[in-house]
XYZ file of C-alpha atoms in Angstrom:
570
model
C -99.825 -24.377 -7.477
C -99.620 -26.401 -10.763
C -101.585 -24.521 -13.052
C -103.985 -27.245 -14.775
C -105.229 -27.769 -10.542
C -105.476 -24.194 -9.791
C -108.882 -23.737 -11.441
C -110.481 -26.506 -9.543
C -109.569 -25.247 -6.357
C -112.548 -23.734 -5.570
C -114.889 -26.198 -7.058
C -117.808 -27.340 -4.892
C -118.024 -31.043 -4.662
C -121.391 -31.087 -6.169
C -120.158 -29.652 -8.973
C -118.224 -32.500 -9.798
C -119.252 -34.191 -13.406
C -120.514 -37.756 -13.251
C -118.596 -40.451 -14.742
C -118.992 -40.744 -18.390
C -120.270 -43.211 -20.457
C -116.737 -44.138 -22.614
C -117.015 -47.806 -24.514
C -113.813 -48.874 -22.554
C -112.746 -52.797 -23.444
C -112.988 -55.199 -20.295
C -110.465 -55.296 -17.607
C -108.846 -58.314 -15.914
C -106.197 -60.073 -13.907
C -104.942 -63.318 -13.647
C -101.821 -64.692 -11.770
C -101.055 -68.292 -13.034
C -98.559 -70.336 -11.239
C -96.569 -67.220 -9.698
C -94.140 -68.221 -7.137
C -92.525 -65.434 -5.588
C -89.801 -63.967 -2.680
C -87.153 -62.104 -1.977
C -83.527 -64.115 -1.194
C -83.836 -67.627 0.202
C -87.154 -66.661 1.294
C -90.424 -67.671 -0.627
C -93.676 -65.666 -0.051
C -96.401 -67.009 -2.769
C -95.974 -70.719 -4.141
C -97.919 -71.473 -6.908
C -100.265 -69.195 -6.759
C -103.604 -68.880 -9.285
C -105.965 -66.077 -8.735
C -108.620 -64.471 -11.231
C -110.014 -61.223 -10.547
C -112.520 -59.384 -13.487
C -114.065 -56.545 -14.403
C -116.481 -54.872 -11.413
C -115.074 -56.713 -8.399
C -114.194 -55.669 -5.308
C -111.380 -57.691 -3.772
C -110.138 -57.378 -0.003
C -106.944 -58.733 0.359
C -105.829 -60.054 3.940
C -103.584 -62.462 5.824
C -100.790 -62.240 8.562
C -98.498 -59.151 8.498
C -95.707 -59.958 6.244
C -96.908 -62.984 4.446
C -96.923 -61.198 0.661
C -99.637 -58.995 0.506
C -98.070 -55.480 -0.422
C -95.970 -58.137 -2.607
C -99.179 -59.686 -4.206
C -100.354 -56.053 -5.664
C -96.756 -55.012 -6.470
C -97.181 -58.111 -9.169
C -100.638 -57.438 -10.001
C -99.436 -53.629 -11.133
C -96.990 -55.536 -13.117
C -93.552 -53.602 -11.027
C -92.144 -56.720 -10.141
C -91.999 -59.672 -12.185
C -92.395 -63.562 -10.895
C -89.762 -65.982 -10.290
C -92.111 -68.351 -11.759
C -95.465 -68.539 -13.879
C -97.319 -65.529 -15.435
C -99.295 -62.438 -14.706
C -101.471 -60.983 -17.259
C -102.705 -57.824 -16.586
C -105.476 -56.453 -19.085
C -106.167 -52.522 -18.463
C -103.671 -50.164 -16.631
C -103.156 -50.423 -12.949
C -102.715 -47.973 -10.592
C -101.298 -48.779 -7.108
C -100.842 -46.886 -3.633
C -98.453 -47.833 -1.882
C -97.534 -48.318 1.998
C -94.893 -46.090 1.953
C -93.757 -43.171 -0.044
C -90.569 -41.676 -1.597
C -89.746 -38.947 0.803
C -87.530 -37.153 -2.052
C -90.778 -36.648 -3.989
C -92.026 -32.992 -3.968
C -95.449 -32.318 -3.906
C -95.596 -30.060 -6.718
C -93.582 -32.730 -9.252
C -96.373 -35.279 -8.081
C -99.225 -32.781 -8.680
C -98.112 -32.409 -11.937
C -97.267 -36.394 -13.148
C -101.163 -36.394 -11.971
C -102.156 -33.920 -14.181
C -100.345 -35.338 -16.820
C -101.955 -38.913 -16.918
C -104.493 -37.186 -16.990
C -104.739 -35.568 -20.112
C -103.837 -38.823 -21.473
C -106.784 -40.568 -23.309
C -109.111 -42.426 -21.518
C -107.020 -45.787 -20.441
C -108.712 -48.495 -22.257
C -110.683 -46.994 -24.660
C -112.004 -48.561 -27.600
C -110.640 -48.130 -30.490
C -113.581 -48.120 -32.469
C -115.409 -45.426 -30.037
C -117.750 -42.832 -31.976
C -117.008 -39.138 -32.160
C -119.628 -39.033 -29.397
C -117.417 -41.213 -27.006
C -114.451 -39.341 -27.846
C -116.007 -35.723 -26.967
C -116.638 -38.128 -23.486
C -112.842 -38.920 -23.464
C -111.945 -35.017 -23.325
C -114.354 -34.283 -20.476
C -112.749 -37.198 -18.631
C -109.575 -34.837 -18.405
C -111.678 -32.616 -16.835
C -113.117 -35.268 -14.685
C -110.104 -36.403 -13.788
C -108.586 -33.184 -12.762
C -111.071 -31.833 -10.599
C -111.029 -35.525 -9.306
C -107.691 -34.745 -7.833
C -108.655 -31.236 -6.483
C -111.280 -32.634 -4.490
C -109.938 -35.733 -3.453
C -107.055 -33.917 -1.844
C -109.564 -31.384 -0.107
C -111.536 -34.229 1.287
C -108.717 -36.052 2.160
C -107.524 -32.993 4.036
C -104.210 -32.147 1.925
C -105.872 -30.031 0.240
C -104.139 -26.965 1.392
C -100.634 -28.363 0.582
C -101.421 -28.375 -3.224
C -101.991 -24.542 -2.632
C -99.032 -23.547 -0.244
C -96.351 -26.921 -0.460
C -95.570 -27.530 -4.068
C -91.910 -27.297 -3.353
C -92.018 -29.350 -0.028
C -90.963 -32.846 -0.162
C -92.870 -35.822 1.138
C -90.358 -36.555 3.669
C -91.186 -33.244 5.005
C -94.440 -33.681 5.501
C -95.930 -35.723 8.095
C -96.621 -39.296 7.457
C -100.205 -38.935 7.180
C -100.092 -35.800 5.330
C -97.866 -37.941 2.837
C -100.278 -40.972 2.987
C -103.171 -38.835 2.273
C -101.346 -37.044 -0.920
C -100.474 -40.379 -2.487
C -104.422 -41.832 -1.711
C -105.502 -38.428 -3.265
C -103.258 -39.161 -6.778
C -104.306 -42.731 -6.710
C -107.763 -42.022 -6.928
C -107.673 -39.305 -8.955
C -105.756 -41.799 -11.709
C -108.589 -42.824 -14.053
C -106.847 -46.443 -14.437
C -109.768 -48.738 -14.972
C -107.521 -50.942 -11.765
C -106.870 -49.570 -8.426
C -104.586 -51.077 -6.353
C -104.710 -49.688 -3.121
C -102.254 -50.833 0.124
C -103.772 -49.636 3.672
C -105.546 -46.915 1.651
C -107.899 -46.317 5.730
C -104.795 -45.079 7.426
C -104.790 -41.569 8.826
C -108.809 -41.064 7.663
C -110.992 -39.573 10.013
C -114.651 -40.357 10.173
C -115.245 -37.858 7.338
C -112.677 -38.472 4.615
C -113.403 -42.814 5.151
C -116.681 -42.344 4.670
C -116.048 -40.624 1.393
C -113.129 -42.850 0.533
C -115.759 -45.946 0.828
C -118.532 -44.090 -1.255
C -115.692 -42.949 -4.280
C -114.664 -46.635 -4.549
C -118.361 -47.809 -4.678
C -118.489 -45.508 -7.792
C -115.401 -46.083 -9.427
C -115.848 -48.612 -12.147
C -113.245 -51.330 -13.193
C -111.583 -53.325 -10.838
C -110.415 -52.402 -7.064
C -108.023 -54.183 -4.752
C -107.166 -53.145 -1.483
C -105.241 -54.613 1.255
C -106.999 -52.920 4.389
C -106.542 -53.966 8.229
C -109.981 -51.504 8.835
C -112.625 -54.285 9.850
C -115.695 -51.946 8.799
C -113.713 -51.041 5.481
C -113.362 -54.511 5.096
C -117.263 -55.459 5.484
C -118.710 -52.601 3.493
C -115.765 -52.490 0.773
C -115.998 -56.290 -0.532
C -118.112 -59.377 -0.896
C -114.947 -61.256 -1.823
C -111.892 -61.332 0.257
C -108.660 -63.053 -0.873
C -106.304 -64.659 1.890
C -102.612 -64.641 1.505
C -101.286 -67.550 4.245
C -97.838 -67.024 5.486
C -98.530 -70.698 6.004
C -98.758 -71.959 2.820
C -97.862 -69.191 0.506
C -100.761 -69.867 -0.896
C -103.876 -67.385 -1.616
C -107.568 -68.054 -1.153
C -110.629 -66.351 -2.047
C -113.431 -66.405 0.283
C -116.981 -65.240 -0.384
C -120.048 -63.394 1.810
C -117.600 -60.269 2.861
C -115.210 -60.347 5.670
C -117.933 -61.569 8.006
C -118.351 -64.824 5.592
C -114.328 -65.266 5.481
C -113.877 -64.864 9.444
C -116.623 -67.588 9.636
C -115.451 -69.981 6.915
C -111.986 -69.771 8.880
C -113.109 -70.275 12.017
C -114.749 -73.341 10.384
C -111.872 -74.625 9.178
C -110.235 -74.005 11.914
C -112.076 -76.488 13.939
C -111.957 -79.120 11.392
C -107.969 -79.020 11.360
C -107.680 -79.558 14.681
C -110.218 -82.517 14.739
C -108.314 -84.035 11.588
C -105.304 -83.249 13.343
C -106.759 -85.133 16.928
C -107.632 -87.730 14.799
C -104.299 -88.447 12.715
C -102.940 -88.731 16.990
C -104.656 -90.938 18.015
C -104.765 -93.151 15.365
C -101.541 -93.294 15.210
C -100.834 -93.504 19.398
C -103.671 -96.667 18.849
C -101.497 -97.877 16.291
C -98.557 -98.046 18.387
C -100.009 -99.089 20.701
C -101.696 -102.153 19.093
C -98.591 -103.375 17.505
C -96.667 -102.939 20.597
C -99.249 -105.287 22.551
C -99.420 -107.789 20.059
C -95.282 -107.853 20.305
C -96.116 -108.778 23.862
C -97.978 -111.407 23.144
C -96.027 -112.972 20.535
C -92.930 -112.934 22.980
C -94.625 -114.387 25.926
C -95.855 -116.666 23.473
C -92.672 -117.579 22.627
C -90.605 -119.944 25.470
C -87.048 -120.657 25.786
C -85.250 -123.661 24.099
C -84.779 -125.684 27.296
C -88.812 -125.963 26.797
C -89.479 -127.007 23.346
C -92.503 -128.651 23.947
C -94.202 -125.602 25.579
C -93.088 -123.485 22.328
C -94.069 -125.897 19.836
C -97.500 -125.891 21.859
C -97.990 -122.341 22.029
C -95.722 -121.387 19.201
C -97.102 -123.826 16.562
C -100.814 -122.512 16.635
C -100.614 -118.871 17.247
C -96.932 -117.113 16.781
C -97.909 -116.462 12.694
C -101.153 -115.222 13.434
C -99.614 -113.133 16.095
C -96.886 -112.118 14.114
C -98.760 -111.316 10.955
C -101.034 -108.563 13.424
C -97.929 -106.757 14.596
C -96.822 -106.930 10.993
C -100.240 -105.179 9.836
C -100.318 -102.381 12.903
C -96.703 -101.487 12.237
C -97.427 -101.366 8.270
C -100.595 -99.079 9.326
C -98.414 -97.180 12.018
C -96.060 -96.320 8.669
C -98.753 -94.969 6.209
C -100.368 -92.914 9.100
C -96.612 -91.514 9.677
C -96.214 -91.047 5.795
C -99.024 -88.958 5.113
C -99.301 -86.805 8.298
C -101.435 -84.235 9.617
C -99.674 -80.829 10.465
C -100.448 -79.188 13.470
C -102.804 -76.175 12.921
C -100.335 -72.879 13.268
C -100.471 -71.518 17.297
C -102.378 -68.886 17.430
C -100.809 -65.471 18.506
C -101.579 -65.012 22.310
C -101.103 -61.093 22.676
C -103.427 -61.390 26.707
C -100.367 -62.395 28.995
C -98.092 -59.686 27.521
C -99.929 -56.729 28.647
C -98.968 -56.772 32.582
C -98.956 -53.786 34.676
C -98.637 -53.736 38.501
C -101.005 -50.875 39.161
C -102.028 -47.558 36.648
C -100.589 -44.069 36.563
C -102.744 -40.656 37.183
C -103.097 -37.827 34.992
C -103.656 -34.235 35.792
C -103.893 -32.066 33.047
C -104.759 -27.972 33.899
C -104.718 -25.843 31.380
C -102.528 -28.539 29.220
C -101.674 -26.729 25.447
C -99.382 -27.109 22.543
C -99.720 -23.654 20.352
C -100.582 -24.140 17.041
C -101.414 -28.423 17.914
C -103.692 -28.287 20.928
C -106.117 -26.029 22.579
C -105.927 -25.686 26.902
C -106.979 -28.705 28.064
C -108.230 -30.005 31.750
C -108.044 -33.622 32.214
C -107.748 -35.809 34.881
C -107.616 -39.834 35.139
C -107.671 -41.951 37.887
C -104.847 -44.804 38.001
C -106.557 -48.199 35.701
C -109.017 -45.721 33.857
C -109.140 -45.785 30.417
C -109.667 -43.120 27.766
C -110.485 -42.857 23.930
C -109.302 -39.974 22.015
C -110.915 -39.139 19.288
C -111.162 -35.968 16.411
C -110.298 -35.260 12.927
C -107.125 -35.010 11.653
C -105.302 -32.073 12.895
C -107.189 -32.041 16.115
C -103.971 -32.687 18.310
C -104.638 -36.147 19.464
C -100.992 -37.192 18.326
C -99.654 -34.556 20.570
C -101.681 -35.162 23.305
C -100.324 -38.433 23.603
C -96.633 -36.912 23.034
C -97.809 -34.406 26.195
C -98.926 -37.597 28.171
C -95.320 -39.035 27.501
C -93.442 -35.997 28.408
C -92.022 -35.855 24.385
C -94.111 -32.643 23.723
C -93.816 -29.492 25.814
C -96.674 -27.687 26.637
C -97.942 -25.020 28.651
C -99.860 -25.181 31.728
C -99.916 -27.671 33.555
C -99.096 -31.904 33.182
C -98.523 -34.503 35.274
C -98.540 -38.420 35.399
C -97.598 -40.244 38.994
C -97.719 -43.506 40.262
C -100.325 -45.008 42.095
C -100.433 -44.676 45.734
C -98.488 -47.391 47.431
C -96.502 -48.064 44.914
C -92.639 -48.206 44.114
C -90.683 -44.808 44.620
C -89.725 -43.210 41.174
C -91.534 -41.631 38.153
C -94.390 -44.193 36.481
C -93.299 -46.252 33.513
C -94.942 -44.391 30.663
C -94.969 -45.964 27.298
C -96.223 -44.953 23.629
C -96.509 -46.428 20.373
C -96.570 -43.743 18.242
C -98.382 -43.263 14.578
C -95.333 -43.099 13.092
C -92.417 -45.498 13.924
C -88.962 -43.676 13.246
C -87.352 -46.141 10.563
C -84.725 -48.761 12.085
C -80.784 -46.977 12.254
C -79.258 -50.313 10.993
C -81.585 -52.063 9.030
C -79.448 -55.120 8.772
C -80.137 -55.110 12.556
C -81.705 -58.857 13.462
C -85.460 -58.692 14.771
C -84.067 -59.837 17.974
C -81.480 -57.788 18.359
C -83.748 -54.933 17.383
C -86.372 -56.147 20.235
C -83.407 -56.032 23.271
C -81.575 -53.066 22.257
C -81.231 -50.794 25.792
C -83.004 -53.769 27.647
C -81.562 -55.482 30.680
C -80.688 -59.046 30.631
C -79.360 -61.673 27.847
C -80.050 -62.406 24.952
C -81.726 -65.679 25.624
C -83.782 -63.688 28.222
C -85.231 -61.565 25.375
C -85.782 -64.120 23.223
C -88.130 -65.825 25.847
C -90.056 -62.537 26.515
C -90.703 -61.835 22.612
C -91.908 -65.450 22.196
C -94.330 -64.892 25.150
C -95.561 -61.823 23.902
C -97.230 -64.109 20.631
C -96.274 -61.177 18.102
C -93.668 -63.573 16.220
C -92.750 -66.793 15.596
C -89.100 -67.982 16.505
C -88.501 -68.373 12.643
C -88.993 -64.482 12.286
C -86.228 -63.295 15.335
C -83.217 -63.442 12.628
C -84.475 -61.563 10.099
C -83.546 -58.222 9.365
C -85.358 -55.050 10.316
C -85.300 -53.324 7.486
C -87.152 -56.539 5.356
C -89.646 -56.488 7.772
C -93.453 -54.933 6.461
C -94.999 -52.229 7.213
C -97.079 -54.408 10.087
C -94.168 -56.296 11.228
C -92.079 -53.548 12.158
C -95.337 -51.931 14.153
C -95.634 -55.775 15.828
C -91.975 -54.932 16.731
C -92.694 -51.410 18.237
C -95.358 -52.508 19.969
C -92.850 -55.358 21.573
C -90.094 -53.152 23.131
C -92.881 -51.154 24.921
C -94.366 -53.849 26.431
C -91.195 -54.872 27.690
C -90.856 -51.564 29.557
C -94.178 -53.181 31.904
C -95.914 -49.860 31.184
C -98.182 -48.448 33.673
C -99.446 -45.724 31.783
C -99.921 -47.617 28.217
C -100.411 -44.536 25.187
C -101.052 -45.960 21.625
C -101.209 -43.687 18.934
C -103.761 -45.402 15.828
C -102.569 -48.756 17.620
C -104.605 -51.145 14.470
C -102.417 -49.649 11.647
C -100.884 -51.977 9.397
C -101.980 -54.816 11.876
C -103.884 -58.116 10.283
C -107.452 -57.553 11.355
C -107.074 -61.225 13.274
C -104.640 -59.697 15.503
C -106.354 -56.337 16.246
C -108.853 -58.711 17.817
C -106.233 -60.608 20.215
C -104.776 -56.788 20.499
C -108.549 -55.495 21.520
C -109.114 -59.027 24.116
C -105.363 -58.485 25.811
C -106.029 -54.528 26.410
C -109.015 -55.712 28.289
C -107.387 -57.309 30.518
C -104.475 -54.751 30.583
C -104.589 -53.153 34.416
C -102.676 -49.971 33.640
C -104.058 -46.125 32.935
C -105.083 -46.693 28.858
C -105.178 -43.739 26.478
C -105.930 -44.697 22.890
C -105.659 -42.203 19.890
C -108.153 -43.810 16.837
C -109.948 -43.445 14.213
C -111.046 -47.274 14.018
C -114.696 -47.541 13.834
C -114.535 -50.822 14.641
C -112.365 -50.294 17.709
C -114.365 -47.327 19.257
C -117.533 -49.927 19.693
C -115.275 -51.877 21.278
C -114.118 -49.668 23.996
C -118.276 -48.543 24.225
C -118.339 -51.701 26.232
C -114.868 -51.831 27.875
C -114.836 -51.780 31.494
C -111.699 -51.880 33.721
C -110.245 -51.803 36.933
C -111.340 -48.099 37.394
C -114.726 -48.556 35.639
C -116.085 -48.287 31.856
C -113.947 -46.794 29.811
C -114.356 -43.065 28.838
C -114.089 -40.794 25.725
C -112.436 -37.175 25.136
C -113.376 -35.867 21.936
C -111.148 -33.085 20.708
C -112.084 -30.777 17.767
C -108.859 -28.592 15.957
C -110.187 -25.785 18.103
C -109.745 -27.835 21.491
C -112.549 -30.056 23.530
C -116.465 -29.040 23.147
C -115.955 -26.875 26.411
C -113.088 -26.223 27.879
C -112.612 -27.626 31.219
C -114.921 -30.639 31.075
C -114.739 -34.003 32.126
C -114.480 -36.626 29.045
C -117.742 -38.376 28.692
C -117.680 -42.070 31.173
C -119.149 -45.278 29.571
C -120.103 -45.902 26.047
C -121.857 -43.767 23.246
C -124.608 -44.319 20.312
């Protein structure tokens, strides 16, 4: 273990000192006309945003529109195309994903280093008082990082993994290292990227309470609904749409209403601009009519000059005034409001597998286990980290061996063969080619064309046709999940496993995700932590009856044996 940690090891967290009292100067950020991409394509146009010393910013928006982009500028590691950031105070960001080279132990030690730095924006004209502070926040700051990685649960590989790498490690383990060095960082700005993955119940509650603490400024993208309402009263929208951003006050339950708002006022505009401009057409087109039946042929000149004489101008001065009208409507038109993402009609299933477990355990990953599901039950998984609810699922897909006994069949009455099991996993392997097209990516191994599969993505609402041609390995973190969770709906599961299925998913789609799995008629396992999501299920029913819950500790079920609990919880 790196020495300057090794001492706080065994520290208690009550022992922990209280933040001082350093005369620091005021933090801010401000992005001023930033336009910014990556190749010929353009993620924020324009963009002004303020943020100051104290607040707590939730940043959200569609999975790929520029978020992890967004704090990658604010931490000042990539520069603009266009316009300015100035960043007042040093900035510390987590990011989505790690550098598997890193070894733990050369990470530990960069930690302990910044630490013994002075105090990042101190004042220069602090007293000898506040500098004696500025020493004890070393201390601060180092037993900051021992605890943090004990609550966070990696506390152990400081002690025993120095010269593991991160790409050894699992992906939460390495998630939960770089949270613990973030937060440990006495940066008076904390930029944090999906800091809720991999937390259990324990380590987000104290994840929540250490950033309520922390002064200076905090931003965090998070997809966690509850993070999201108990983190921040302001929440800043990044709109693939636009490429603008938006800030939005009263929390996330304000900005969910405000949208829904103006939601309903762009399609009314929208209704409106149509059919003023159909009336418009139509209007002119009439008084066309009128002016040609108006109108009589030469061999009649005394009818025309009769009819022609008082009212053709008139007439022809209306049509002239509709069309004109007809033209500025058409000039200045109202977009269409984007289609919403329609996850419901994706999740089909002809019938639900059974599972027998007897005995069911993975040494070392999961106690013996007895479980058995009927075919269209459904079943939430839940446990701290460690507790083997990752390879349960892997059991339940036949990836993990185990010992005892396992086994998933079809329905009765159905089609001969083994069920159609299918998992998203926690962890998506990374893409073999990542110059691979999204498309292509979507129908590798499936039967049929490629026009075939380009239907069957656009009817599962996870992208837009735009998106199909872009390469895997640009996609975000919460695209390429969108993707995963594509190719196994393809595979009309009837046993449907997902592993922490909200990860990296915009909190707007974990709601269609939560509304199509209810109407999903398969056997449903789900592995999660998501507070948000477990109420939910509490009032999910199915085709087999409310939906049940297995909690598993690291030292197996509360009993051995027992049936998961049926119907919802307190």
């Amino acid at each position: 273990m790196h020495a300057p940690l090794s001492r706080f090891q065994n520290s208690r967290p009550e022992l922990r000192a209280r933040p001082g009292t350093i005369r620091r100067a005021a933090v801010h950020l401000s992005l001023s006309g930033v336009s910014h991409g990556y190749g010929d394509r353009l993620l924020l146009d324009r963009v002004d945003l303020t943020v100051t010393d104290g607040e707590r910013i939730a940043v959200v928006g569609e999975n790929g529109a520029g978020k992890s982009t967004l704090l990658r500028l604010m931490a000042g590691q990539e520069q603009p195309e266009a316009g300015t950031v100035a960043i007042h105070g040093r900035a510390s960001r987590l990011a989505q994903t790690q550098d598997s080279a890193a070894r733990v132990g050369a990470l530990l030690a960069e930690a302990a280093a910044r630490a013994a730095e002075a105090e990042p924006g101190a004042d220069p004209s602090a007293e000898e008082a506040d500098l004696d502070e500025a020493a004890n926040a070393v201390v601060r700051a180092e037993v900051s990082l021992a605890i943090a990685l004990e609550r966070l649960g990696v506390g152990h590989l400081a002690r025993t993994g120095e010269d593991r790498t991160l790409g050894s490690l699992s992906g939460g383990e390495a998630e939960r290292i770089a949270l613990a060095l973030a937060l440990a960082d006495p940066a008076p700005i904390l930029l944090l990227d999906e800091p809720t993955n991999h937390l259990d119940a324990e380590a987000l509650a104290w994840l929540e309470a250490e950033i309520a603490a922390r002064p200076g400024i905090v931003v965090a993208v998070s997809h966690d609904r509850d993070f999201l309402d108990r983190f921040a009263r302001v929440i800043v929208e990044v709109d693939a749409d636009t490429r603008s951003v938006r800030r939005y006050g009263n929390g996330y339950a304000g900005y969910r209403a405000e949208k829904a708002r103006e939601r309903r006022e762009w399609e009314r505009a929208y209704a409106a601009w149509v059919a003023a401009k159909e009336h418009e057409r139509g209007k002119a087109a009439a008084v066309a009519d009128r002016v040609a039946y108006g109108r009589r042929t030469d061999n009649d000149k005394s009818g025309y000059n009769y009819f022609g004489q008082r009212v053709s101008a008139a007439i022809e001065s209306q049509v002239r005034s509709a069309r004109e009208r007809l033209r500025r409507l058409e000039a200045a038109p109202v977009l269409p409001p984007p289609r919403p993402l329609h996850l419901a009609s994706a999740f089909t299933a002809d019938a639900g597998a059974s599972i027998t477990l007897s005995g069911a355990a993975v040494p070392g990953r999961l106690a013996p286990l007895d479980l058995a599901l009927a075919p269209g039950e459904r079943l939430l998984v839940t446990g701290p980290n460690g507790a083997g609810k990752s390879t349960l699922l892997g059991v339940l897909a036949g990836l993990v061996p185990c010992t005892g006994g396992a086994s998933v069949a079809r329905a009765p009455g159905g089609a001969g063969g083994p069920a159609a099991v299918s998992l998203l996993p926690q962890e998506i392997p990374p893409p073999p080619d990542p110059q691979t097209r999204l498309l292509a990516a979507y129908a590798a191994g499936l039967h049929g064309d490629l026009d075939d599969h380009a239907e069957a993505l656009m009817h599962t609402g996870l992208f837009r046709v735009g998106d199909f041609f872009v390469p895997v390995g640009s996609l975000s973190a919460g695209q390429y999940r969108r993707l995963a969770l594509a190719r196994i709906l393809a595979g009309r599961p009837e046993l449907l496993l997902l592993d922490e299925p909200t990860n990296h998913l915009a909190p707007l789609l974990v709601d269609e995700l939560e509304e199509a799995l209810a109407g999903y008629r398969g056997t449903l396992v789900i592995a999660s932590h998501d507070r948000a999501l477990s109420r939910w299920f509490g009032g999910l029913g199915g085709p087999a009856g409310p939906g049940r819950r297995l909690a598993i500790s690291r030292s197996g079920p509360g009993s051995p044996g027992t049936r998961p609990s049926r119907g919802p919880r307190p």
